[in-house]
């Protein structure tokens, strides 16, 4: 969206600006996670020099999410980065085409709103409804209620240093139908009557 560089030698290299202590994210799932497995044909180039001598096609089975929709909560310690991103989203302007995964899976972005001075709530060991995905490390004693819910768990990279080495992986719980997670989080933000835990 911002057009930050993907080259480490550049002064505007994106990983310089998106360290964990500066950029904060929360993710809410809006539609059920429905996965489809499709066979996709790729060029078979093993052992050739470039694409001119490709050896036919190779079929690979790929897992895709059908009609995904997410709400992303974002804050940044750098006001210039934050304001620039806000302006781009409001104007629906991106430097590079946004996509979900590979370049052929284009993403549509929509600005929702800005929330000023959202307060961080400390939990008193009570079960609450969390509307976002939640990292396992943010749960008090792994306390989750499983009735009438379909919880899934995935391991994700959460921090990457400037030479693109992942320094932290986290386990994240989500409810596959976009329902709330009944759990005991260590802390959370309340935004428009929804409880959001940051990654």
PDB file of C-alpha atoms in Angstrom:
ATOM      1  CA  UNK A   1       0.000   0.000   0.000  1.00  0.00           C
ATOM      2  CA  UNK A   2       2.732   2.468   1.001  1.00  0.00           C
ATOM      3  CA  UNK A   3       5.276   1.375  -1.598  1.00  0.00           C
ATOM      4  CA  UNK A   4       8.053   0.704   0.913  1.00  0.00           C
ATOM      5  CA  UNK A   5      11.074  -1.046  -0.537  1.00  0.00           C
ATOM      6  CA  UNK A   6      11.662  -4.809  -0.362  1.00  0.00           C
ATOM      7  CA  UNK A   7      15.443  -4.304  -0.676  1.00  0.00           C
ATOM      8  CA  UNK A   8      17.418  -4.201   2.628  1.00  0.00           C
ATOM      9  CA  UNK A   9      19.958  -1.674   1.315  1.00  0.00           C
ATOM     10  CA  UNK A  10      17.240   0.967   0.764  1.00  0.00           C
ATOM     11  CA  UNK A  11      16.495   3.547   3.457  1.00  0.00           C
ATOM     12  CA  UNK A  12      12.747   2.879   3.170  1.00  0.00           C
ATOM     13  CA  UNK A  13      13.086  -0.921   3.542  1.00  0.00           C
ATOM     14  CA  UNK A  14       9.723  -2.093   4.886  1.00  0.00           C
ATOM     15  CA  UNK A  15      11.054  -4.244   7.735  1.00  0.00           C
ATOM     16  CA  UNK A  16      12.682  -1.170   9.282  1.00  0.00           C
ATOM     17  CA  UNK A  17       9.222   0.311   9.811  1.00  0.00           C
ATOM     18  CA  UNK A  18       7.216  -2.761  10.797  1.00  0.00           C
ATOM     19  CA  UNK A  19       9.014  -4.058  13.845  1.00  0.00           C
ATOM     20  CA  UNK A  20       6.770  -5.564  16.524  1.00  0.00           C
ATOM     21  CA  UNK A  21       7.334  -2.723  18.990  1.00  0.00           C
ATOM     22  CA  UNK A  22       6.212  -0.131  16.390  1.00  0.00           C
ATOM     23  CA  UNK A  23       3.427  -1.714  14.318  1.00  0.00           C
ATOM     24  CA  UNK A  24       0.457  -3.329  16.058  1.00  0.00           C
ATOM     25  CA  UNK A  25      -2.180  -5.498  14.382  1.00  0.00           C
ATOM     26  CA  UNK A  26      -5.433  -7.203  15.295  1.00  0.00           C
ATOM     27  CA  UNK A  27      -7.437  -9.363  12.858  1.00  0.00           C
ATOM     28  CA  UNK A  28     -11.151 -10.142  12.865  1.00  0.00           C
ATOM     29  CA  UNK A  29     -12.584 -12.832  10.584  1.00  0.00           C
ATOM     30  CA  UNK A  30     -15.783 -11.559   8.900  1.00  0.00           C
ATOM     31  CA  UNK A  31     -16.827 -14.603   6.847  1.00  0.00           C
ATOM     32  CA  UNK A  32     -16.486 -18.349   7.502  1.00  0.00           C
ATOM     33  CA  UNK A  33     -13.126 -19.860   6.567  1.00  0.00           C
ATOM     34  CA  UNK A  34     -14.037 -22.217   3.708  1.00  0.00           C
ATOM     35  CA  UNK A  35     -11.054 -23.872   2.072  1.00  0.00           C
ATOM     36  CA  UNK A  36     -11.054 -25.264  -1.437  1.00  0.00           C
ATOM     37  CA  UNK A  37      -8.320 -27.440  -2.902  1.00  0.00           C
ATOM     38  CA  UNK A  38      -7.739 -26.794  -6.595  1.00  0.00           C
ATOM     39  CA  UNK A  39      -5.240 -28.245  -9.067  1.00  0.00           C
ATOM     40  CA  UNK A  40      -3.208 -25.461 -10.683  1.00  0.00           C
ATOM     41  CA  UNK A  41      -0.924 -25.900 -13.687  1.00  0.00           C
ATOM     42  CA  UNK A  42       2.599 -24.488 -13.335  1.00  0.00           C
ATOM     43  CA  UNK A  43       5.394 -24.463 -15.878  1.00  0.00           C
ATOM     44  CA  UNK A  44       7.833 -27.297 -15.306  1.00  0.00           C
ATOM     45  CA  UNK A  45      11.291 -25.732 -15.604  1.00  0.00           C
ATOM     46  CA  UNK A  46      13.458 -28.075 -13.510  1.00  0.00           C
ATOM     47  CA  UNK A  47      16.888 -28.510 -15.088  1.00  0.00           C
ATOM     48  CA  UNK A  48      16.290 -25.900 -17.796  1.00  0.00           C
ATOM     49  CA  UNK A  49      17.822 -22.490 -18.338  1.00  0.00           C
ATOM     50  CA  UNK A  50      14.942 -20.070 -18.007  1.00  0.00           C
ATOM     51  CA  UNK A  51      11.478 -20.480 -19.478  1.00  0.00           C
ATOM     52  CA  UNK A  52      12.408 -21.062 -23.119  1.00  0.00           C
ATOM     53  CA  UNK A  53      13.196 -24.703 -22.478  1.00  0.00           C
ATOM     54  CA  UNK A  54      10.304 -25.512 -20.165  1.00  0.00           C
ATOM     55  CA  UNK A  55       9.345 -29.172 -19.958  1.00  0.00           C
ATOM     56  CA  UNK A  56       5.576 -28.947 -20.196  1.00  0.00           C
ATOM     57  CA  UNK A  57       3.358 -28.367 -17.189  1.00  0.00           C
ATOM     58  CA  UNK A  58       3.313 -29.608 -13.624  1.00  0.00           C
ATOM     59  CA  UNK A  59       0.051 -29.774 -11.711  1.00  0.00           C
ATOM     60  CA  UNK A  60       0.130 -28.730  -8.035  1.00  0.00           C
ATOM     61  CA  UNK A  61      -2.787 -28.950  -5.607  1.00  0.00           C
ATOM     62  CA  UNK A  62      -3.260 -25.609  -3.821  1.00  0.00           C
ATOM     63  CA  UNK A  63      -5.424 -24.773  -0.781  1.00  0.00           C
ATOM     64  CA  UNK A  64      -7.391 -21.541  -1.219  1.00  0.00           C
ATOM     65  CA  UNK A  65      -9.788 -19.666   1.070  1.00  0.00           C
ATOM     66  CA  UNK A  66     -13.157 -18.999  -0.588  1.00  0.00           C
ATOM     67  CA  UNK A  67     -14.473 -15.404  -0.378  1.00  0.00           C
ATOM     68  CA  UNK A  68     -12.258 -14.292   2.522  1.00  0.00           C
ATOM     69  CA  UNK A  69     -13.062 -11.105   4.402  1.00  0.00           C
ATOM     70  CA  UNK A  70     -11.130  -9.636   7.324  1.00  0.00           C
ATOM     71  CA  UNK A  71     -11.156  -6.472   9.393  1.00  0.00           C
ATOM     72  CA  UNK A  72      -7.631  -5.353  10.262  1.00  0.00           C
ATOM     73  CA  UNK A  73      -7.008  -3.166  13.298  1.00  0.00           C
ATOM     74  CA  UNK A  74      -3.770  -1.196  13.005  1.00  0.00           C
ATOM     75  CA  UNK A  75      -1.747   1.326  14.950  1.00  0.00           C
ATOM     76  CA  UNK A  76       1.809   2.596  14.583  1.00  0.00           C
ATOM     77  CA  UNK A  77       4.201   4.572  16.761  1.00  0.00           C
ATOM     78  CA  UNK A  78       5.384   6.525  13.697  1.00  0.00           C
ATOM     79  CA  UNK A  79       2.692   9.139  13.035  1.00  0.00           C
ATOM     80  CA  UNK A  80       3.956   9.784   9.489  1.00  0.00           C
ATOM     81  CA  UNK A  81       3.603   6.101   8.536  1.00  0.00           C
ATOM     82  CA  UNK A  82       0.163   5.954  10.174  1.00  0.00           C
ATOM     83  CA  UNK A  83      -1.170   9.090   8.475  1.00  0.00           C
ATOM     84  CA  UNK A  84       0.186   8.079   5.074  1.00  0.00           C
ATOM     85  CA  UNK A  85      -1.439   4.650   5.327  1.00  0.00           C
ATOM     86  CA  UNK A  86      -4.720   6.215   6.463  1.00  0.00           C
ATOM     87  CA  UNK A  87      -4.737   8.608   3.483  1.00  0.00           C
ATOM     88  CA  UNK A  88      -3.983   5.794   1.027  1.00  0.00           C
ATOM     89  CA  UNK A  89      -6.815   3.669   2.410  1.00  0.00           C
ATOM     90  CA  UNK A  90      -9.364   6.505   2.375  1.00  0.00           C
ATOM     91  CA  UNK A  91      -8.412   7.409  -1.216  1.00  0.00           C
ATOM     92  CA  UNK A  92      -8.229   3.715  -2.253  1.00  0.00           C
ATOM     93  CA  UNK A  93      -4.719   4.385  -3.536  1.00  0.00           C
ATOM     94  CA  UNK A  94      -1.941   1.797  -3.380  1.00  0.00           C
ATOM     95  CA  UNK A  95       1.582   1.954  -4.773  1.00  0.00           C
ATOM     96  CA  UNK A  96       1.637  -1.781  -5.493  1.00  0.00           C
ATOM     97  CA  UNK A  97      -1.394  -3.976  -6.146  1.00  0.00           C
ATOM     98  CA  UNK A  98      -2.506  -5.595  -2.866  1.00  0.00           C
ATOM     99  CA  UNK A  99      -3.000  -9.348  -2.924  1.00  0.00           C
ATOM    100  CA  UNK A 100      -3.686 -12.225  -0.547  1.00  0.00           C
ATOM    101  CA  UNK A 101      -0.754 -14.557  -1.032  1.00  0.00           C
ATOM    102  CA  UNK A 102       0.100 -14.941  -4.711  1.00  0.00           C
ATOM    103  CA  UNK A 103      -0.204 -12.022  -7.130  1.00  0.00           C
ATOM    104  CA  UNK A 104      -3.233 -13.466  -8.936  1.00  0.00           C
ATOM    105  CA  UNK A 105      -5.379 -13.319  -5.758  1.00  0.00           C
ATOM    106  CA  UNK A 106      -6.143  -9.605  -5.716  1.00  0.00           C
ATOM    107  CA  UNK A 107      -7.396  -7.927  -2.531  1.00  0.00           C
ATOM    108  CA  UNK A 108      -9.966  -5.147  -2.260  1.00  0.00           C
ATOM    109  CA  UNK A 109      -9.311  -2.674   0.556  1.00  0.00           C
ATOM    110  CA  UNK A 110     -11.844  -0.468   2.300  1.00  0.00           C
ATOM    111  CA  UNK A 111     -11.228   2.145   4.998  1.00  0.00           C
ATOM    112  CA  UNK A 112     -13.613   1.688   7.935  1.00  0.00           C
ATOM    113  CA  UNK A 113     -12.871   4.282  10.607  1.00  0.00           C
ATOM    114  CA  UNK A 114     -10.346   5.760  12.998  1.00  0.00           C
ATOM    115  CA  UNK A 115     -10.645   5.188  16.745  1.00  0.00           C
ATOM    116  CA  UNK A 116      -8.968   7.698  19.025  1.00  0.00           C
ATOM    117  CA  UNK A 117      -7.495   6.719  22.393  1.00  0.00           C
ATOM    118  CA  UNK A 118      -8.725   3.123  22.551  1.00  0.00           C
ATOM    119  CA  UNK A 119      -8.092   1.926  26.096  1.00  0.00           C
ATOM    120  CA  UNK A 120      -6.366  -1.324  26.980  1.00  0.00           C
ATOM    121  CA  UNK A 121      -8.458  -3.424  29.378  1.00  0.00           C
ATOM    122  CA  UNK A 122      -6.720  -5.692  31.879  1.00  0.00           C
ATOM    123  CA  UNK A 123      -8.740  -8.853  32.463  1.00  0.00           C
ATOM    124  CA  UNK A 124      -9.579 -10.064  35.970  1.00  0.00           C
ATOM    125  CA  UNK A 125      -9.566 -13.765  35.019  1.00  0.00           C
ATOM    126  CA  UNK A 126     -13.092 -13.544  33.586  1.00  0.00           C
ATOM    127  CA  UNK A 127     -14.354 -15.228  30.438  1.00  0.00           C
ATOM    128  CA  UNK A 128     -15.248 -12.691  27.747  1.00  0.00           C
ATOM    129  CA  UNK A 129     -16.147 -12.788  24.060  1.00  0.00           C
ATOM    130  CA  UNK A 130     -13.161 -11.912  21.872  1.00  0.00           C
ATOM    131  CA  UNK A 131     -14.080 -10.829  18.333  1.00  0.00           C
ATOM    132  CA  UNK A 132     -10.589 -11.168  16.844  1.00  0.00           C
ATOM    133  CA  UNK A 133      -8.123 -14.001  16.454  1.00  0.00           C
ATOM    134  CA  UNK A 134      -6.060 -14.479  19.607  1.00  0.00           C
ATOM    135  CA  UNK A 135      -2.467 -15.635  20.147  1.00  0.00           C
ATOM    136  CA  UNK A 136      -2.105 -18.495  22.625  1.00  0.00           C
ATOM    137  CA  UNK A 137       0.413 -16.412  24.593  1.00  0.00           C
ATOM    138  CA  UNK A 138      -2.364 -13.868  25.288  1.00  0.00           C
ATOM    139  CA  UNK A 139      -4.577 -16.455  27.028  1.00  0.00           C
ATOM    140  CA  UNK A 140      -4.594 -16.868  30.802  1.00  0.00           C
ATOM    141  CA  UNK A 141      -3.800 -20.562  31.430  1.00  0.00           C
ATOM    142  CA  UNK A 142      -5.106 -21.504  27.940  1.00  0.00           C
ATOM    143  CA  UNK A 143      -8.686 -20.937  29.100  1.00  0.00           C
ATOM    144  CA  UNK A 144     -11.160 -21.306  26.191  1.00  0.00           C
ATOM    145  CA  UNK A 145     -14.769 -22.509  26.204  1.00  0.00           C
ATOM    146  CA  UNK A 146     -15.384 -24.946  23.352  1.00  0.00           C
ATOM    147  CA  UNK A 147     -19.188 -25.271  23.344  1.00  0.00           C
ATOM    148  CA  UNK A 148     -20.796 -24.623  19.927  1.00  0.00           C
ATOM    149  CA  UNK A 149     -17.524 -23.318  18.486  1.00  0.00           C
ATOM    150  CA  UNK A 150     -15.123 -24.619  15.851  1.00  0.00           C
ATOM    151  CA  UNK A 151     -11.723 -23.399  16.961  1.00  0.00           C
ATOM    152  CA  UNK A 152      -8.678 -23.791  14.754  1.00  0.00           C
ATOM    153  CA  UNK A 153      -5.029 -23.183  15.548  1.00  0.00           C
ATOM    154  CA  UNK A 154      -2.271 -22.048  13.222  1.00  0.00           C
ATOM    155  CA  UNK A 155       1.392 -21.205  13.743  1.00  0.00           C
ATOM    156  CA  UNK A 156       2.517 -17.931  12.135  1.00  0.00           C
ATOM    157  CA  UNK A 157       5.721 -15.882  11.912  1.00  0.00           C
ATOM    158  CA  UNK A 158       5.216 -12.803  14.103  1.00  0.00           C
ATOM    159  CA  UNK A 159       8.565 -11.019  13.961  1.00  0.00           C
ATOM    160  CA  UNK A 160      11.168 -10.810  11.201  1.00  0.00           C
ATOM    161  CA  UNK A 161      14.451  -8.904  11.401  1.00  0.00           C
ATOM    162  CA  UNK A 162      15.902  -6.905   8.539  1.00  0.00           C
ATOM    163  CA  UNK A 163      17.782  -9.788   6.900  1.00  0.00           C
ATOM    164  CA  UNK A 164      14.405 -11.600   6.663  1.00  0.00           C
ATOM    165  CA  UNK A 165      15.117 -14.101   9.439  1.00  0.00           C
ATOM    166  CA  UNK A 166      12.038 -14.967  11.498  1.00  0.00           C
ATOM    167  CA  UNK A 167      12.792 -14.438  15.196  1.00  0.00           C
ATOM    168  CA  UNK A 168       9.349 -15.288  16.622  1.00  0.00           C
ATOM    169  CA  UNK A 169       6.592 -17.723  15.732  1.00  0.00           C
ATOM    170  CA  UNK A 170       3.251 -17.639  17.555  1.00  0.00           C
ATOM    171  CA  UNK A 171       0.281 -19.984  17.806  1.00  0.00           C
ATOM    172  CA  UNK A 172      -2.995 -18.240  16.946  1.00  0.00           C
ATOM    173  CA  UNK A 173      -6.539 -19.444  17.678  1.00  0.00           C
ATOM    174  CA  UNK A 174      -9.495 -18.487  15.494  1.00  0.00           C
ATOM    175  CA  UNK A 175     -13.117 -19.564  15.130  1.00  0.00           C
ATOM    176  CA  UNK A 176     -13.520 -20.870  11.590  1.00  0.00           C
ATOM    177  CA  UNK A 177     -17.073 -19.516  11.148  1.00  0.00           C
ATOM    178  CA  UNK A 178     -16.125 -16.006  12.229  1.00  0.00           C
ATOM    179  CA  UNK A 179     -17.828 -16.376  15.626  1.00  0.00           C
ATOM    180  CA  UNK A 180     -16.400 -14.902  18.799  1.00  0.00           C
ATOM    181  CA  UNK A 181     -13.900 -16.765  20.956  1.00  0.00           C
ATOM    182  CA  UNK A 182     -15.065 -17.330  24.515  1.00  0.00           C
ATOM    183  CA  UNK A 183     -11.850 -17.129  26.521  1.00  0.00           C
ATOM    184  CA  UNK A 184      -9.819 -15.446  29.257  1.00  0.00           C
ATOM    185  CA  UNK A 185      -7.377 -13.024  27.579  1.00  0.00           C
ATOM    186  CA  UNK A 186      -4.643 -11.244  29.504  1.00  0.00           C
ATOM    187  CA  UNK A 187      -5.725  -7.917  28.022  1.00  0.00           C
ATOM    188  CA  UNK A 188      -7.788  -6.558  25.144  1.00  0.00           C
ATOM    189  CA  UNK A 189      -9.074  -3.387  23.488  1.00  0.00           C
ATOM    190  CA  UNK A 190     -12.791  -2.618  23.237  1.00  0.00           C
ATOM    191  CA  UNK A 191     -13.621  -0.958  19.910  1.00  0.00           C
ATOM    192  CA  UNK A 192     -17.262  -0.354  18.936  1.00  0.00           C
ATOM    193  CA  UNK A 193     -18.386  -2.887  21.555  1.00  0.00           C
ATOM    194  CA  UNK A 194     -16.042  -5.535  20.165  1.00  0.00           C
ATOM    195  CA  UNK A 195     -13.144  -6.979  22.133  1.00  0.00           C
ATOM    196  CA  UNK A 196      -9.919  -7.107  20.101  1.00  0.00           C
ATOM    197  CA  UNK A 197      -6.641  -8.787  21.048  1.00  0.00           C
ATOM    198  CA  UNK A 198      -3.487  -7.750  19.219  1.00  0.00           C
ATOM    199  CA  UNK A 199      -1.094 -10.228  17.626  1.00  0.00           C
TER     200      UNK A 199
END
